[in-house]
Amino acid sequence: DADVTQTPRNRITKTGKRIMLECSQTKGHDRMYWYRQDPGLGLRLIYYSFDVKDINKGEISDGYSVSRQAQAKFSLSLESAIPNQTALYFCATSDLHDEQYFGPGTRLTVT
Amino acid sequence: QKEVEQNSGPLSVPEGAIASLNCTYSDRGSQSFFWYRQYSGKSPELIMSIYSNGDKEDGRFTAQLNKASQYVSLLIRDSQPSDSATYLCAVSASGTYKYIFGTGTRLKVLA
């Protein structure tokens, strides 16, 4: 079984809809991250959490929110989706050495 | 100036040759350095981490770090067509969330 899982894997939604992307991990890591990847722009950090009670904004948090339900679960929400949030979204975890382990990604399309 | 810079490529090498991938970074406080491999449509996968100046070898891969010159490189010996992917350089400063990815170098190994 995969150590980091994401659901859904693909999602098409309409502008203005609320959508939640979920991430679960079995690696036992405290640190979890949400990134988006766009062609030519690389991976950009949306939010990160170093433990259940510690949640922080990354470089592009506007329009997004997160919830850390447990050590193993970290969810990303788009409160009102817009077309420029169309991207590939990755969840990741890391150990104390900062080595990151990524989920399979969610391809989100906002029409 | 981007914080982590990589040549986007593509870098084309013949099968069996050495592929050399380079990355420069701007933050002198950076302490941890990583190379990830990403196949098209897939998630990044950690290949190597390096924390101190010099070379670190793992199988066909060698990471090289020069903090004075602020660059890190990845050598792939005996390149195989299966090595064709985008290679992402990532840099972090200890104790902070600041984990910055380069936009990646696309490698093509020609059979």
mmCIF file of C-alpha atoms in Angstrom:
data_model
loop_
_atom_site.group_PDB
_atom_site.id
_atom_site.type_symbol
_atom_site.label_atom_id
_atom_site.label_comp_id
_atom_site.label_asym_id
_atom_site.label_seq_id
_atom_site.Cartn_x
_atom_site.Cartn_y
_atom_site.Cartn_z
ATOM 1 C CA ASP A 1 0.000 0.000 0.000
ATOM 2 C CA ALA A 2 1.135 3.538 -0.757
ATOM 3 C CA ASP A 3 2.583 5.490 2.162
ATOM 4 C CA VAL A 4 0.930 8.764 1.099
ATOM 5 C CA THR A 5 -2.481 8.667 -0.523
ATOM 6 C CA GLN A 6 -4.596 11.414 -2.021
ATOM 7 C CA THR A 7 -8.266 11.525 -2.932
ATOM 8 C CA PRO A 8 -9.673 12.222 -5.401
ATOM 9 C CA ARG A 9 -7.078 11.583 -8.113
ATOM 10 C CA ASN A 10 -8.930 13.627 -10.672
ATOM 11 C CA ARG A 11 -11.637 16.220 -10.246
ATOM 12 C CA ILE A 12 -13.481 18.566 -12.529
ATOM 13 C CA THR A 13 -15.509 21.268 -10.838
ATOM 14 C CA LYS A 14 -17.198 24.521 -11.704
ATOM 15 C CA THR A 15 -16.224 28.037 -10.758
ATOM 16 C CA GLY A 16 -17.548 28.984 -7.338
ATOM 17 C CA LYS A 17 -17.835 25.444 -5.988
ATOM 18 C CA ARG A 18 -16.218 24.371 -2.751
ATOM 19 C CA ILE A 19 -13.908 21.421 -3.055
ATOM 20 C CA MET A 20 -11.818 19.408 -0.610
ATOM 21 C CA LEU A 21 -8.718 17.397 -1.401
ATOM 22 C CA GLU A 22 -7.705 14.808 1.139
ATOM 23 C CA CYS A 23 -4.351 13.365 2.089
ATOM 24 C CA SER A 24 -3.505 10.447 4.361
ATOM 25 C CA GLN A 25 -0.131 9.009 5.306
ATOM 26 C CA THR A 26 1.130 5.928 7.071
ATOM 27 C CA LYS A 27 4.764 7.032 7.341
ATOM 28 C CA GLY A 28 4.318 8.351 10.871
ATOM 29 C CA HIS A 29 5.714 11.763 9.950
ATOM 30 C CA ASP A 30 4.609 14.848 11.821
ATOM 31 C CA ARG A 31 5.266 17.230 8.920
ATOM 32 C CA MET A 32 2.836 17.504 6.049
ATOM 33 C CA TYR A 33 2.630 19.842 3.070
ATOM 34 C CA TRP A 34 0.364 20.850 0.221
ATOM 35 C CA TYR A 35 1.870 21.958 -3.091
ATOM 36 C CA ARG A 36 0.518 22.877 -6.464
ATOM 37 C CA GLN A 37 2.427 22.329 -9.671
ATOM 38 C CA ASP A 38 1.917 24.340 -12.816
ATOM 39 C CA PRO A 39 3.856 23.983 -16.076
ATOM 40 C CA GLY A 40 6.918 26.231 -16.039
ATOM 41 C CA LEU A 41 6.365 27.304 -12.427
ATOM 42 C CA GLY A 42 7.453 24.208 -10.615
ATOM 43 C CA LEU A 43 6.178 23.173 -7.208
ATOM 44 C CA ARG A 44 4.832 25.932 -5.005
ATOM 45 C CA LEU A 45 3.994 25.541 -1.331
ATOM 46 C CA ILE A 46 0.401 26.302 -0.322
ATOM 47 C CA TYR A 47 0.317 25.277 3.358
ATOM 48 C CA TYR A 48 2.425 23.245 5.707
ATOM 49 C CA SER A 49 1.936 21.690 9.124
ATOM 50 C CA PHE A 50 4.679 20.578 11.476
ATOM 51 C CA ASP A 51 2.251 18.897 13.855
ATOM 52 C CA VAL A 52 -1.485 18.680 14.495
ATOM 53 C CA LYS A 53 -1.610 22.031 16.262
ATOM 54 C CA ASP A 54 0.778 23.856 13.947
ATOM 55 C CA ILE A 55 -0.486 25.061 10.571
ATOM 56 C CA ASN A 56 1.223 27.702 8.482
ATOM 57 C CA LYS A 57 0.733 29.501 5.211
ATOM 58 C CA GLY A 58 3.125 28.903 2.372
ATOM 59 C CA GLU A 59 3.903 31.196 -0.519
ATOM 60 C CA ILE A 60 0.522 30.931 -2.297
ATOM 61 C CA SER A 61 -2.157 30.365 0.378
ATOM 62 C CA ASP A 62 -4.747 32.877 -0.866
ATOM 63 C CA GLY A 63 -7.961 31.100 -1.860
ATOM 64 C CA TYR A 64 -7.049 27.935 0.048
ATOM 65 C CA SER A 65 -7.565 26.621 3.577
ATOM 66 C CA VAL A 66 -6.417 23.474 5.333
ATOM 67 C CA SER A 67 -7.364 21.206 8.181
ATOM 68 C CA ARG A 68 -5.084 18.813 10.058
ATOM 69 C CA GLN A 69 -7.510 16.274 11.464
ATOM 70 C CA ALA A 70 -4.861 13.951 12.871
ATOM 71 C CA GLN A 71 -1.175 13.255 12.504
ATOM 72 C CA ALA A 72 -2.008 11.141 9.468
ATOM 73 C CA LYS A 73 -4.543 13.399 7.744
ATOM 74 C CA PHE A 74 -4.197 16.796 6.122
ATOM 75 C CA SER A 75 -6.949 18.248 3.925
ATOM 76 C CA LEU A 76 -6.866 21.147 1.495
ATOM 77 C CA SER A 77 -10.006 23.129 0.677
ATOM 78 C CA LEU A 78 -10.779 25.557 -2.087
ATOM 79 C CA GLU A 79 -13.616 27.628 -0.671
ATOM 80 C CA SER A 80 -14.752 29.043 -4.001
ATOM 81 C CA ALA A 81 -12.868 27.508 -6.896
ATOM 82 C CA ILE A 82 -11.671 29.672 -9.763
ATOM 83 C CA PRO A 83 -10.181 28.626 -13.127
ATOM 84 C CA ASN A 84 -6.621 29.691 -12.257
ATOM 85 C CA GLN A 85 -6.652 27.081 -9.499
ATOM 86 C CA THR A 86 -6.561 24.444 -12.203
ATOM 87 C CA ALA A 87 -3.345 22.558 -11.451
ATOM 88 C CA LEU A 88 -1.792 19.357 -10.198
ATOM 89 C CA TYR A 89 -1.896 19.228 -6.403
ATOM 90 C CA PHE A 90 0.494 17.187 -4.311
ATOM 91 C CA CYS A 91 0.493 16.314 -0.662
ATOM 92 C CA ALA A 92 3.834 15.457 0.919
ATOM 93 C CA THR A 93 5.237 14.406 4.263
ATOM 94 C CA SER A 94 8.741 14.776 5.591
ATOM 95 C CA ASP A 95 10.942 13.394 8.279
ATOM 96 C CA LEU A 96 13.272 15.433 10.475
ATOM 97 C CA HIS A 97 15.898 15.377 7.721
ATOM 98 C CA ASP A 98 13.488 17.233 5.411
ATOM 99 C CA GLU A 99 13.350 14.383 2.919
ATOM 100 C CA GLN A 100 9.913 14.715 1.366
ATOM 101 C CA TYR A 101 7.626 11.898 0.262
ATOM 102 C CA PHE A 102 4.847 12.748 -2.138
ATOM 103 C CA GLY A 103 1.399 11.399 -2.738
ATOM 104 C CA PRO A 104 0.297 10.501 -6.273
ATOM 105 C CA GLY A 105 -1.301 13.883 -6.892
ATOM 106 C CA THR A 106 -4.750 15.233 -7.666
ATOM 107 C CA ARG A 107 -5.409 16.717 -11.074
ATOM 108 C CA LEU A 108 -7.949 19.493 -10.534
ATOM 109 C CA THR A 109 -9.742 21.287 -13.343
ATOM 110 C CA VAL A 110 -11.950 24.293 -12.629
ATOM 111 C CA THR A 111 -14.242 25.245 -15.505
ATOM 112 C CA GLN B 1 16.920 36.108 -9.288
ATOM 113 C CA LYS B 2 15.152 32.836 -8.603
ATOM 114 C CA GLU B 3 15.992 31.198 -5.294
ATOM 115 C CA VAL B 4 16.758 27.848 -6.917
ATOM 116 C CA GLU B 5 17.730 27.815 -10.567
ATOM 117 C CA GLN B 6 17.970 24.942 -12.978
ATOM 118 C CA ASN B 7 18.373 24.822 -16.730
ATOM 119 C CA SER B 8 15.022 23.616 -18.051
ATOM 120 C CA GLY B 9 16.613 21.541 -20.804
ATOM 121 C CA PRO B 10 15.964 19.218 -22.383
ATOM 122 C CA LEU B 11 19.350 17.717 -21.763
ATOM 123 C CA SER B 12 19.880 14.896 -24.220
ATOM 124 C CA VAL B 13 22.518 12.229 -23.633
ATOM 125 C CA PRO B 14 23.136 8.898 -25.347
ATOM 126 C CA GLU B 15 22.494 5.673 -23.489
ATOM 127 C CA GLY B 16 25.476 4.700 -21.371
ATOM 128 C CA ALA B 17 26.810 8.248 -21.048
ATOM 129 C CA ILE B 18 27.076 10.394 -17.927
ATOM 130 C CA ALA B 19 24.305 12.927 -17.454
ATOM 131 C CA SER B 20 25.244 16.028 -15.465
ATOM 132 C CA LEU B 21 22.477 18.124 -13.945
ATOM 133 C CA ASN B 22 23.186 21.413 -12.209
ATOM 134 C CA CYS B 23 21.405 23.623 -9.715
ATOM 135 C CA THR B 24 22.319 26.948 -8.127
ATOM 136 C CA TYR B 25 20.718 28.550 -5.092
ATOM 137 C CA SER B 26 20.704 32.020 -3.638
ATOM 138 C CA ASP B 27 20.234 31.554 0.122
ATOM 139 C CA ARG B 28 23.585 31.076 1.848
ATOM 140 C CA GLY B 29 21.704 29.814 4.924
ATOM 141 C CA SER B 30 20.610 26.719 3.014
ATOM 142 C CA GLN B 31 21.719 23.559 4.718
ATOM 143 C CA SER B 32 19.962 20.636 3.081
ATOM 144 C CA PHE B 33 19.867 19.768 -0.594
ATOM 145 C CA PHE B 34 17.810 17.235 -2.458
ATOM 146 C CA TRP B 35 17.323 15.766 -5.896
ATOM 147 C CA TYR B 36 13.952 14.416 -6.956
ATOM 148 C CA ARG B 37 12.991 12.605 -10.126
ATOM 149 C CA GLN B 38 9.581 13.186 -11.667
ATOM 150 C CA TYR B 39 8.177 11.197 -14.543
ATOM 151 C CA SER B 40 5.545 12.917 -16.657
ATOM 152 C CA GLY B 41 2.200 12.991 -14.838
ATOM 153 C CA LYS B 42 3.658 11.353 -11.727
ATOM 154 C CA SER B 43 4.740 12.629 -8.335
ATOM 155 C CA PRO B 44 8.307 13.591 -7.435
ATOM 156 C CA GLU B 45 10.417 10.808 -5.981
ATOM 157 C CA LEU B 46 13.435 11.442 -3.774
ATOM 158 C CA ILE B 47 16.718 10.265 -5.300
ATOM 159 C CA MET B 48 19.432 11.815 -3.167
ATOM 160 C CA SER B 49 19.942 14.119 -0.238
ATOM 161 C CA ILE B 50 23.218 15.847 0.609
ATOM 162 C CA TYR B 51 24.059 17.996 3.591
ATOM 163 C CA SER B 52 27.803 18.658 3.499
ATOM 164 C CA ASN B 53 30.324 19.759 0.909
ATOM 165 C CA GLY B 54 31.713 17.119 -1.368
ATOM 166 C CA ASP B 55 30.362 14.078 -3.147
ATOM 167 C CA LYS B 56 27.797 11.528 -2.107
ATOM 168 C CA GLU B 57 27.351 8.381 -4.161
ATOM 169 C CA ASP B 58 24.404 6.010 -4.315
ATOM 170 C CA GLY B 59 24.537 3.434 -7.063
ATOM 171 C CA ARG B 60 24.670 5.191 -10.426
ATOM 172 C CA PHE B 61 23.911 8.555 -8.832
ATOM 173 C CA THR B 62 26.391 11.023 -7.360
ATOM 174 C CA ALA B 63 25.361 14.282 -5.747
ATOM 175 C CA GLN B 64 27.955 17.033 -5.444
ATOM 176 C CA LEU B 65 27.667 20.051 -3.170
ATOM 177 C CA ASN B 66 29.763 23.217 -3.133
ATOM 178 C CA LYS B 67 28.376 25.665 -0.585
ATOM 179 C CA ALA B 68 30.994 28.328 -1.301
ATOM 180 C CA SER B 69 29.864 28.493 -4.926
ATOM 181 C CA GLN B 70 26.236 27.779 -4.024
ATOM 182 C CA TYR B 71 25.687 24.966 -6.415
ATOM 183 C CA VAL B 72 24.645 21.364 -6.225
ATOM 184 C CA SER B 73 24.840 18.862 -9.037
ATOM 185 C CA LEU B 74 23.661 15.369 -9.841
ATOM 186 C CA LEU B 75 25.620 12.954 -11.991
ATOM 187 C CA ILE B 76 23.945 9.912 -13.458
ATOM 188 C CA ARG B 77 26.408 7.311 -14.720
ATOM 189 C CA ASP B 78 25.572 4.735 -17.366
ATOM 190 C CA SER B 79 22.386 6.624 -18.242
ATOM 191 C CA GLN B 80 19.439 4.469 -19.281
ATOM 192 C CA PRO B 81 16.316 5.393 -21.262
ATOM 193 C CA SER B 82 14.367 4.783 -18.038
ATOM 194 C CA ASP B 83 16.244 7.726 -16.519
ATOM 195 C CA SER B 84 14.404 10.051 -18.907
ATOM 196 C CA ALA B 85 12.427 12.321 -16.593
ATOM 197 C CA THR B 86 12.452 15.768 -15.060
ATOM 198 C CA TYR B 87 14.916 16.207 -12.212
ATOM 199 C CA LEU B 88 14.010 18.682 -9.487
ATOM 200 C CA CYS B 89 16.534 20.294 -7.194
ATOM 201 C CA ALA B 90 15.259 21.346 -3.762
ATOM 202 C CA VAL B 91 16.924 23.359 -1.035
ATOM 203 C CA SER B 92 15.956 23.929 2.575
ATOM 204 C CA ALA B 93 17.255 25.912 5.529
ATOM 205 C CA SER B 94 17.389 23.972 8.740
ATOM 206 C CA GLY B 95 14.621 24.680 11.226
ATOM 207 C CA THR B 96 12.438 26.554 8.776
ATOM 208 C CA TYR B 97 9.707 25.592 6.400
ATOM 209 C CA LYS B 98 11.622 27.209 3.593
ATOM 210 C CA TYR B 99 11.854 24.344 1.155
ATOM 211 C CA ILE B 100 12.278 25.677 -2.342
ATOM 212 C CA PHE B 101 12.095 23.638 -5.514
ATOM 213 C CA GLY B 102 13.688 24.520 -8.797
ATOM 214 C CA THR B 103 11.539 24.224 -11.895
ATOM 215 C CA GLY B 104 13.441 21.130 -12.989
ATOM 216 C CA THR B 105 15.656 19.925 -15.813
ATOM 217 C CA ARG B 106 14.184 17.558 -18.358
ATOM 218 C CA LEU B 107 16.567 14.723 -19.194
ATOM 219 C CA LYS B 108 16.248 12.612 -22.313
ATOM 220 C CA VAL B 109 18.382 9.496 -22.621
ATOM 221 C CA LEU B 110 18.558 8.382 -26.235
ATOM 222 C CA ALA B 111 18.678 4.649 -26.938
#
